[in-house]
mmCIF file of C-alpha atoms in Angstrom:
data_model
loop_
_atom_site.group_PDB
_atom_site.id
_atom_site.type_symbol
_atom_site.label_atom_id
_atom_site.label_comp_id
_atom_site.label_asym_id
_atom_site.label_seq_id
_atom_site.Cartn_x
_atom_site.Cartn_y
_atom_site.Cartn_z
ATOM 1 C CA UNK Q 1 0.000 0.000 0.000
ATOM 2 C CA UNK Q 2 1.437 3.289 -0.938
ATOM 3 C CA UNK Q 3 2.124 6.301 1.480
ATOM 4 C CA UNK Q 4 -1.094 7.941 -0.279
ATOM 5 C CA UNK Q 5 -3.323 5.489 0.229
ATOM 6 C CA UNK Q 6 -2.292 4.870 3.917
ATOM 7 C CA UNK Q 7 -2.655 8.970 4.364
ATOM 8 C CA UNK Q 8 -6.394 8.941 3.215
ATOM 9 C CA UNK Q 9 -7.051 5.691 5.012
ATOM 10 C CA UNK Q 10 -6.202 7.609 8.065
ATOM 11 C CA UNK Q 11 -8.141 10.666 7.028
ATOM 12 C CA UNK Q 12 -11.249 8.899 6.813
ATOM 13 C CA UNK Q 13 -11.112 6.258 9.986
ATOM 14 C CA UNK Q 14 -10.462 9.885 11.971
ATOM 15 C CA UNK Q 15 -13.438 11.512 9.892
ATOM 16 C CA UNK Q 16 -15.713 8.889 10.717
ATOM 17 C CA UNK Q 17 -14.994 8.214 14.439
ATOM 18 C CA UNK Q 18 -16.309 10.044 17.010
ATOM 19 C CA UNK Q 19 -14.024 8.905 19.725
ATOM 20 C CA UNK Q 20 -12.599 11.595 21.237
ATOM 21 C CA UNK Q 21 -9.780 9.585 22.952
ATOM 22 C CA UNK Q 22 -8.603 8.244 19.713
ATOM 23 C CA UNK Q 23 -8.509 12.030 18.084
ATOM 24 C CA UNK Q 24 -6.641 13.103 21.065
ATOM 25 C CA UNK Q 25 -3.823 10.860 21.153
ATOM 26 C CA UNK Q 26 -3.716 11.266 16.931
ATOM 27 C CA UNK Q 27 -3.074 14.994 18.292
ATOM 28 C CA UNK Q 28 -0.651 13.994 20.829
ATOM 29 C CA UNK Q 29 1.479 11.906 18.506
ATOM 30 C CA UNK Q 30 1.853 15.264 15.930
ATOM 31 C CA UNK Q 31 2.590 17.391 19.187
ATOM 32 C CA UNK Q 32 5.366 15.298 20.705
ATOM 33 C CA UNK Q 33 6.511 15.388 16.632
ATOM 34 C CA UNK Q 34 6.716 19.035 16.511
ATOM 35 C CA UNK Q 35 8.299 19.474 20.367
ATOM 36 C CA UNK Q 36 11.534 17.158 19.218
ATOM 37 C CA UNK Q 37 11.573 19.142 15.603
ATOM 38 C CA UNK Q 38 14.236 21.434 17.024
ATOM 39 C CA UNK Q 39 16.502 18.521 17.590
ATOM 40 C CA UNK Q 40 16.498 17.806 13.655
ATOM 41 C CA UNK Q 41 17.198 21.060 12.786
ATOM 42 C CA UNK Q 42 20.463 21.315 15.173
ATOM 43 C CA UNK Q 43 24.363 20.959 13.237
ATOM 44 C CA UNK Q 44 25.114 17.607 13.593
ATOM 45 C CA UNK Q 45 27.814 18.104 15.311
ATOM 46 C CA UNK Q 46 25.360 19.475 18.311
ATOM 47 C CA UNK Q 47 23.505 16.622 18.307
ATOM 48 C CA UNK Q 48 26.372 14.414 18.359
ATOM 49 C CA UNK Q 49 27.360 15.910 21.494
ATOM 50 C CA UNK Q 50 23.665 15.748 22.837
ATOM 51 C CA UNK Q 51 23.509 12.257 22.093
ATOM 52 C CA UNK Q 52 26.793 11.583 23.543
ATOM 53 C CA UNK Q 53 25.684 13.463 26.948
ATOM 54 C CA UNK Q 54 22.827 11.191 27.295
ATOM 55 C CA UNK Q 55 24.849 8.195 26.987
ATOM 56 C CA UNK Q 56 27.148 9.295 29.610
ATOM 57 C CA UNK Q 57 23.953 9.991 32.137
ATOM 58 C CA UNK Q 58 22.389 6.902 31.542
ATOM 59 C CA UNK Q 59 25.844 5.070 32.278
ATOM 60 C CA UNK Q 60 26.404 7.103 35.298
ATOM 61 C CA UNK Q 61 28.760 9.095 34.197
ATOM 62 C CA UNK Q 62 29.145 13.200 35.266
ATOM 63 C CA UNK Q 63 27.467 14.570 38.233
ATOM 64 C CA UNK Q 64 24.151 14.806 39.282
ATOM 65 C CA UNK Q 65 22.187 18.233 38.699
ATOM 66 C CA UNK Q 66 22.275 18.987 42.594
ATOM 67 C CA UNK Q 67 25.916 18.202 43.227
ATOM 68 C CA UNK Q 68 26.937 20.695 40.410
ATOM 69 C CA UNK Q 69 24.298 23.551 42.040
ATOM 70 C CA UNK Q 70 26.137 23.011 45.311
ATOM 71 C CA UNK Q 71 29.510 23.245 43.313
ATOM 72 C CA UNK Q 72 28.534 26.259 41.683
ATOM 73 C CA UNK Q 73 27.053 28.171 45.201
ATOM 74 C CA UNK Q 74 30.706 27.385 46.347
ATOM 75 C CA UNK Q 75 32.385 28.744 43.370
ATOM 76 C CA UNK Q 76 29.585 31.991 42.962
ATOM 77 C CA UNK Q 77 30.405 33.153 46.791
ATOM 78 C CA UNK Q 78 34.560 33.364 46.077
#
């Protein structure tokens, strides 16, 4: 089935129904797709280093957010 086909398939079933819990999470889905659009329009290079600072936090690497506050109160009252 071709992308055009599936597209007005969709239209339709969405036309047709009239539950609302179905239309909202159609809406939620092409929200969430415009939040993360400013990701895909970074330089690469940007994301690269995004992508490789989520790595690191979900391996446990860096510090946690409060340790650097209480780092940076130190280093703000010198």
């Amino acid at each position: 089935m071709s992308l055009e086909s599936i597209k007005f398939e969709l239209v339709e079933k969405i036309i047709h129904t009239n539950n609302k819990d179905i239309i909202n999470h159609i809406r939620a889905i092409f929200d969430t797709q415009q939040e993360d659009a400013w990701f895909e329009n970074l330089p690469e290079d940007v994301k690269l280093s995004v992508e490789q600072g989520i790595k690191e936090a979900d391996n446990g690497e860096g510090k946690p957010h409060t340790v650097v506050m209480k780092d940076l109160k130190k280093w703000l009252k010198k």
